[in-house]
Steps between C-alpha positions, in 0.01 A plus 500: 500500500380759749177376661318713760365281778133552411559353153667175607330168430220438752539121475814290461411339166407819312849541352527140379149526357593813303812329363298196392224706336735747325794291374629741233774663707772756438839343569768762575873453550810718489634609165862548407694750709362848433207364297132485585361184662353225284123448518301231318138391525491123542255241636603401852321235706509373856687175555268242339579254779309717749161350579356809670557873483791583731426734789843659449696546178855516645642149474281417199648432154364664185531342155529686172656514156599754237643524149872421498546766231403763758817687612378473858542122483870534418540736798338259744769304679419241766407630750385854411304735728173595329173681565177349365199734490146365469214743429146422607172683433511880508284800414481879515271631775315821410396734783150498349454162670576638847206737526705734720699822452787572514643181353788379288512229231719195550575160353406175671741222410646169611853375448759262639875554471725203563875497558706186465787320338452371146675184387506389139376153413766310305335164439292451184255280689461758779447771240233288333335440839498876560315556172254219573439617856434852375253370242321293764474795738385754242276276293338373818413850623457703181469256209234273356636158595758470222684164506872553445584130453517521120723809515775377735721401206455853366601634841820295477582650159476857632685434827835635368337845500351469851680619811338356813571620851411465866473786750554435871282763668666690785260794542146589391309826533132538417311823435121479515383861471121465525378834641598407857591866555133597458230478766277194477208669321723639228675164457162336454400755234823424312440126530138523378599727211773261384279193544251643250756579229569290190877520552642172630766692692239704685283199578802311637600802711143509636518131588828550687358801684212279610751262661669771708446485874289782641749754628489877556672724248863580575680816398736421209870572525623840373510500121268200472176588314 
C-alpha cells in the first residue's frame, strides 16, 4: 500500500489497535494462473497469547478461519503469501467544512495492509481453539458477554466445515489520512464538524484527529488529494 509520509501512524501501536478494533478483514491470495486473485472477508484476530498491543506487527501471528467450501481455501497451500487488509473509520470530507476557496473534496480514511505467510491448521483441536479464541476476542470487544461453554459441542459438530489458519506477519503498512495535508485551523474545523455528526465513522475519525501530534501541514505527493 502506498503511504505518503504525512499519513503514517503517529504512534507505534496505532496499526495494532486498528487491527484489533476492525477484525473483519479482506484476505487476498493469488488465483490460478491467468485468473483474478481470491479475496474473502473473514474475521482475523491478533495472536490471543499476546498480553499487550504489539508496538510492531511484523513478527506477530494472526489467527483466522473461513468456510472450507470456499474455493480460496482449496487454493491455500502451506505456506501461501497473502495480503490481509483491515479498514478502519473513514468519511467523505466536503470543502464546505474548510471555509476557504479554492478547495477540493477528499476522503479521510484509515487502513492497515499486512503481508505474510499463511499456514493452514490441520489439527481438529487447534481448529476448535481458533474458533474459541475468535469468539473470546470478538464477544469480549463487541458482544454482550455471551458464554460459549454450552455451545462447544456444537462447535465440534461444525468443525469439518471450518478451515483455520495462522498468518506470520512479515510486513505491515498503515494509512491514517486525517487531514494532515491541511493547515491546523482547517484540520480543527474538520475535526469539530465530524465530532458533532451522528455517524459513528465521523465521530471516530474526529477522535483520531484529536490524538494527532500538532504538526504543520505538509504538501501532499503529486496525485494525492
